[in-house]
Amino acid sequence: MTVHGKYRLALLGQGNGVPLRGVIFDMDGTLTKPQTWMFAEMRKQLSVPDGVVILDYLLDIPDGPLREEAEGKIRAIEERAMHEQEPTLVLMVGDSREDMQAGLEAGCAVVLLRHEDNGDSEAAFAVEGSKSKLDGIVTDFFELYKLLQDGIVVDRI
């Protein structure tokens, strides 16, 4: 849905306005330590001139072997960046065991958003082979807000 003109977002579905349906984060420094080397490496590998946007340059390469080679170089750089990425102090909020495991493996504090479809047992969300437990359990965003205001104690042994 595209909204034009002046409007107000209704956070968490409250109030009058356009309901907020999600939040998108820029991954190069918002949730992780900046990976600035990645863009310099892309420019070097593809010989992108200064002042030209990397994606525009890539899109100007005609379909075929040269384009495939350029896309392969970009993929290799992105994969390297993903493996080297270091998260900043981040809280992972999720509603599945997989969410909790991903958060723990990334070094995040984890909070379970419990609802009627995902059960009511904390044990159901224990991550196999991990001594870590959930850092919090909430049933709605108001509880999450309160938890964030009060602070979360993370104890990893």
XYZ file of C-alpha atoms in Angstrom:
157
model
C 0.000 0.000 0.000
C 1.387 3.404 -0.969
C 0.106 6.403 0.933
C 0.414 9.875 -0.550
C 0.053 13.194 1.209
C 0.274 14.071 4.869
C -0.524 11.269 7.303
C 0.317 9.945 10.747
C 1.433 6.410 11.463
C -0.563 4.613 14.138
C 2.120 2.741 16.019
C 1.216 -0.731 17.259
C -2.213 -0.432 15.690
C -3.412 2.255 18.112
C -5.086 5.557 17.352
C -6.253 7.059 14.124
C -4.010 6.967 11.108
C -2.259 4.545 8.837
C -1.382 1.359 10.761
C 2.312 0.556 10.908
C 2.777 -2.943 9.478
C 6.477 -3.406 10.022
C 9.866 -1.877 10.528
C 12.732 -2.251 8.076
C 16.289 -1.730 9.270
C 19.304 -0.806 7.211
C 21.759 -3.611 8.006
C 25.028 -1.734 7.447
C 25.346 -0.131 10.827
C 21.837 -0.035 12.261
C 21.773 -3.500 13.812
C 25.334 -4.518 13.078
C 28.757 -2.958 13.056
C 29.187 -1.116 9.728
C 30.575 -3.192 6.853
C 31.925 -0.228 4.881
C 34.682 -2.321 3.289
C 32.018 -4.210 1.367
C 31.024 -1.276 -0.864
C 34.638 -0.340 -1.618
C 35.295 -3.972 -2.566
C 32.240 -4.031 -4.872
C 33.424 -0.829 -6.594
C 36.896 -2.295 -7.048
C 35.745 -5.730 -8.291
C 33.281 -4.225 -10.795
C 35.364 -1.124 -11.692
C 32.468 1.170 -10.760
C 33.433 4.819 -11.398
C 33.228 7.327 -8.527
C 29.842 9.008 -8.333
C 28.001 6.056 -9.900
C 25.601 4.008 -7.759
C 26.761 0.380 -7.638
C 23.307 -1.081 -8.355
C 22.746 1.329 -11.260
C 26.089 0.277 -12.709
C 25.174 -3.385 -12.344
C 21.770 -2.863 -13.979
C 23.430 -1.168 -16.968
C 25.415 -4.320 -17.761
C 23.508 -6.231 -20.470
C 22.201 -9.711 -19.650
C 24.759 -12.373 -20.417
C 28.119 -13.651 -19.201
C 29.452 -10.249 -18.057
C 26.334 -9.567 -15.998
C 26.426 -13.058 -14.483
C 30.101 -12.593 -13.589
C 29.381 -9.209 -11.951
C 26.433 -10.626 -9.990
C 28.628 -13.525 -8.850
C 31.239 -11.077 -7.545
C 28.559 -9.144 -5.636
C 27.187 -12.392 -4.139
C 30.666 -13.473 -3.020
C 31.289 -10.115 -1.322
C 27.869 -10.189 0.380
C 28.430 -13.760 1.598
C 31.807 -12.785 3.050
C 30.188 -9.803 4.775
C 27.453 -12.008 6.242
C 30.031 -14.360 7.743
C 32.099 -11.503 9.162
C 29.190 -9.424 10.444
C 29.220 -8.659 14.147
C 25.901 -7.740 15.731
C 25.729 -4.786 18.048
C 23.826 -5.121 21.306
C 20.558 -6.345 19.876
C 17.379 -7.880 21.208
C 15.758 -10.576 19.087
C 11.989 -10.732 19.503
C 10.363 -13.724 17.884
C 7.552 -16.195 18.198
C 9.198 -19.487 17.295
C 11.909 -21.801 18.559
C 13.837 -21.056 15.366
C 13.668 -17.321 16.106
C 15.052 -17.917 19.584
C 17.835 -20.142 18.265
C 18.801 -17.643 15.557
C 18.932 -14.854 18.115
C 21.046 -16.867 20.542
C 23.430 -17.965 17.797
C 23.840 -14.311 16.773
C 24.708 -13.358 20.343
C 21.458 -11.497 20.988
C 19.241 -11.354 24.017
C 16.013 -13.178 23.116
C 12.413 -12.455 23.991
C 9.576 -14.765 23.072
C 6.335 -13.209 21.867
C 3.851 -15.832 23.055
C 0.447 -16.159 21.417
C -2.341 -18.709 21.141
C -0.748 -20.503 18.193
C 2.703 -21.103 19.639
C 1.980 -22.759 22.975
C 2.407 -21.725 26.538
C 5.444 -23.662 27.684
C 8.813 -21.952 27.959
C 10.371 -25.418 27.681
C 8.951 -25.716 24.164
C 11.272 -22.883 23.180
C 14.423 -24.164 24.848
C 17.225 -24.271 22.338
C 18.745 -27.725 22.164
C 22.373 -27.841 23.277
C 22.235 -24.348 24.745
C 22.525 -23.481 28.412
C 20.828 -20.209 27.597
C 17.255 -19.546 28.462
C 14.837 -16.988 27.187
C 15.611 -13.492 28.419
C 11.970 -12.554 28.468
C 8.477 -13.663 27.523
C 5.744 -11.262 26.476
C 2.233 -11.714 25.142
C 1.843 -8.358 23.405
C 3.766 -5.272 22.376
C 2.720 -3.362 25.471
C 4.486 -5.974 27.607
C 7.511 -5.715 25.322
C 7.512 -1.931 25.723
C 7.397 -2.305 29.518
C 10.194 -4.881 29.415
C 12.330 -2.515 27.349
C 11.642 0.346 29.746
C 12.582 -1.748 32.783
C 15.648 -3.271 31.153
C 16.587 -6.864 30.493
C 19.156 -8.775 32.510
C 21.013 -11.191 30.249
C 22.891 -13.991 31.989
C 24.923 -16.158 29.615
C 27.098 -18.850 31.180
